[in-house]
DNA sequence: TATATATGATACCTAAAAGTATCACGTCAA
DNA sequence: TTGACGTGATACTTTTAGGTATCATATATA
């Protein structure tokens, strides 16, 4: 079952959320810690985290009274693959090689790309 | 100067626009032709095309009284590269190979990735 | 236990997105 | 040259996104 791409693309559509992803790529953070990096209320940051969670882009785990948000980069994979459909238009060579790599790997390439 | 990613990500955030990109990947189309594929007015489709154009994702060329919209997949490249930053989290092997490919190519890899 | 703290949830505001309807304008064709 | 046709542009409506403010709840901690 192909994952629904829409929540992922929607989550990526906001610059604050893209920044958050990069931050969580460095280290997991609580909501308060993420909020420190932005000039907006914690509630606003929380909403962004919910959207990221909706897209499966982050994992949220309780730790006492805190919630630790960590990156789930695997959720980006379908996006990457959706984009790869267009490789042929801007770089035939890279596309060919990447296809070879994917074939070489024993991946479940049950891709739908929609 | 790194292209502004925001208009591109915003354009990709809507499923109709992603569909249009795939359609234009098959062949260039006029606004009327694109509109035939969707259950909405031509004006609405036109707005989507403007957003795609804002992100540089399509080229629009006049042909008599028509406008021919064609895919500009090169505009997806920065998005692809932005995503590639996360490769290490979900597939070290593919990332390593892709890096090797890019190094092998003589590309203007003046990437900023923000 | 009493209190401070981290988060959750709700209501509300503003702006932008997505869509429709309508009309104006340029171009092709009879 | 007169329509017909494809498009551009504007005004309008509805929904969603992004944000603030506020209060409730659960958990540490003095």
mmCIF file of C-alpha atoms in Angstrom, chain B residues 36-108:
data_model
loop_
_atom_site.group_PDB
_atom_site.id
_atom_site.type_symbol
_atom_site.label_atom_id
_atom_site.label_comp_id
_atom_site.label_asym_id
_atom_site.label_seq_id
_atom_site.Cartn_x
_atom_site.Cartn_y
_atom_site.Cartn_z
ATOM 1 C CA UNK B 36 -9.934 18.806 -19.471
ATOM 2 C CA UNK B 37 -8.311 16.418 -17.029
ATOM 3 C CA UNK B 38 -9.755 18.002 -13.908
ATOM 4 C CA UNK B 39 -13.175 18.558 -12.462
ATOM 5 C CA UNK B 40 -12.731 22.264 -11.923
ATOM 6 C CA UNK B 41 -13.003 25.429 -13.919
ATOM 7 C CA UNK B 42 -10.326 26.595 -16.319
ATOM 8 C CA UNK B 43 -9.734 29.591 -14.077
ATOM 9 C CA UNK B 44 -8.872 27.327 -11.150
ATOM 10 C CA UNK B 45 -6.462 25.316 -13.272
ATOM 11 C CA UNK B 46 -4.940 28.537 -14.463
ATOM 12 C CA UNK B 47 -4.218 29.532 -10.863
ATOM 13 C CA UNK B 48 -2.419 26.256 -10.301
ATOM 14 C CA UNK B 49 -0.399 26.856 -13.436
ATOM 15 C CA UNK B 50 0.574 30.295 -12.161
ATOM 16 C CA UNK B 51 1.812 28.748 -8.932
ATOM 17 C CA UNK B 52 3.762 26.156 -10.846
ATOM 18 C CA UNK B 53 5.235 28.940 -12.923
ATOM 19 C CA UNK B 54 6.091 30.903 -9.769
ATOM 20 C CA UNK B 55 8.116 27.930 -8.634
ATOM 21 C CA UNK B 56 9.790 27.742 -12.025
ATOM 22 C CA UNK B 57 8.385 24.270 -12.504
ATOM 23 C CA UNK B 58 6.816 24.992 -15.861
ATOM 24 C CA UNK B 59 7.573 27.154 -18.874
ATOM 25 C CA UNK B 60 4.734 28.986 -20.579
ATOM 26 C CA UNK B 61 5.074 29.923 -24.219
ATOM 27 C CA UNK B 62 2.549 31.695 -26.421
ATOM 28 C CA UNK B 63 1.415 29.948 -29.597
ATOM 29 C CA UNK B 64 -1.017 32.169 -31.368
ATOM 30 C CA UNK B 65 -3.916 32.759 -29.031
ATOM 31 C CA UNK B 66 -2.924 29.732 -26.969
ATOM 32 C CA UNK B 67 -0.375 29.298 -24.198
ATOM 33 C CA UNK B 68 1.634 26.121 -24.185
ATOM 34 C CA UNK B 69 2.705 24.903 -20.749
ATOM 35 C CA UNK B 70 5.704 22.616 -20.600
ATOM 36 C CA UNK B 71 7.548 20.942 -17.763
ATOM 37 C CA UNK B 72 10.754 22.460 -16.452
ATOM 38 C CA UNK B 73 11.989 19.570 -14.371
ATOM 39 C CA UNK B 74 15.270 21.319 -13.636
ATOM 40 C CA UNK B 75 13.433 23.315 -10.988
ATOM 41 C CA UNK B 76 13.026 20.088 -9.038
ATOM 42 C CA UNK B 77 16.723 19.621 -8.711
ATOM 43 C CA UNK B 78 17.164 21.837 -5.625
ATOM 44 C CA UNK B 79 14.330 19.954 -3.960
ATOM 45 C CA UNK B 80 15.994 16.702 -4.764
ATOM 46 C CA UNK B 81 19.185 18.002 -3.245
ATOM 47 C CA UNK B 82 17.444 19.305 -0.175
ATOM 48 C CA UNK B 83 16.033 15.841 0.377
ATOM 49 C CA UNK B 84 19.384 14.258 -0.210
ATOM 50 C CA UNK B 85 20.642 15.810 3.003
ATOM 51 C CA UNK B 86 18.497 13.232 4.782
ATOM 52 C CA UNK B 87 19.716 10.257 2.816
ATOM 53 C CA UNK B 88 22.170 9.293 5.518
ATOM 54 C CA UNK B 89 19.295 8.614 7.866
ATOM 55 C CA UNK B 90 17.514 6.086 5.743
ATOM 56 C CA UNK B 91 20.009 4.643 3.340
ATOM 57 C CA UNK B 92 23.711 5.075 3.837
ATOM 58 C CA UNK B 93 24.542 2.972 0.860
ATOM 59 C CA UNK B 94 22.480 4.837 -1.696
ATOM 60 C CA UNK B 95 23.714 8.096 -0.280
ATOM 61 C CA UNK B 96 27.322 7.092 -0.635
ATOM 62 C CA UNK B 97 26.850 6.009 -4.206
ATOM 63 C CA UNK B 98 24.943 9.109 -5.133
ATOM 64 C CA UNK B 99 27.638 11.289 -3.635
ATOM 65 C CA UNK B 100 30.175 9.438 -5.681
ATOM 66 C CA UNK B 101 28.141 9.988 -8.800
ATOM 67 C CA UNK B 102 27.823 13.674 -8.154
ATOM 68 C CA UNK B 103 31.503 14.015 -7.483
ATOM 69 C CA UNK B 104 32.187 12.131 -10.690
ATOM 70 C CA UNK B 105 30.067 14.533 -12.635
ATOM 71 C CA UNK B 106 31.392 17.993 -13.345
ATOM 72 C CA UNK B 107 28.370 19.743 -11.972
ATOM 73 C CA UNK B 108 28.160 23.211 -10.519
#
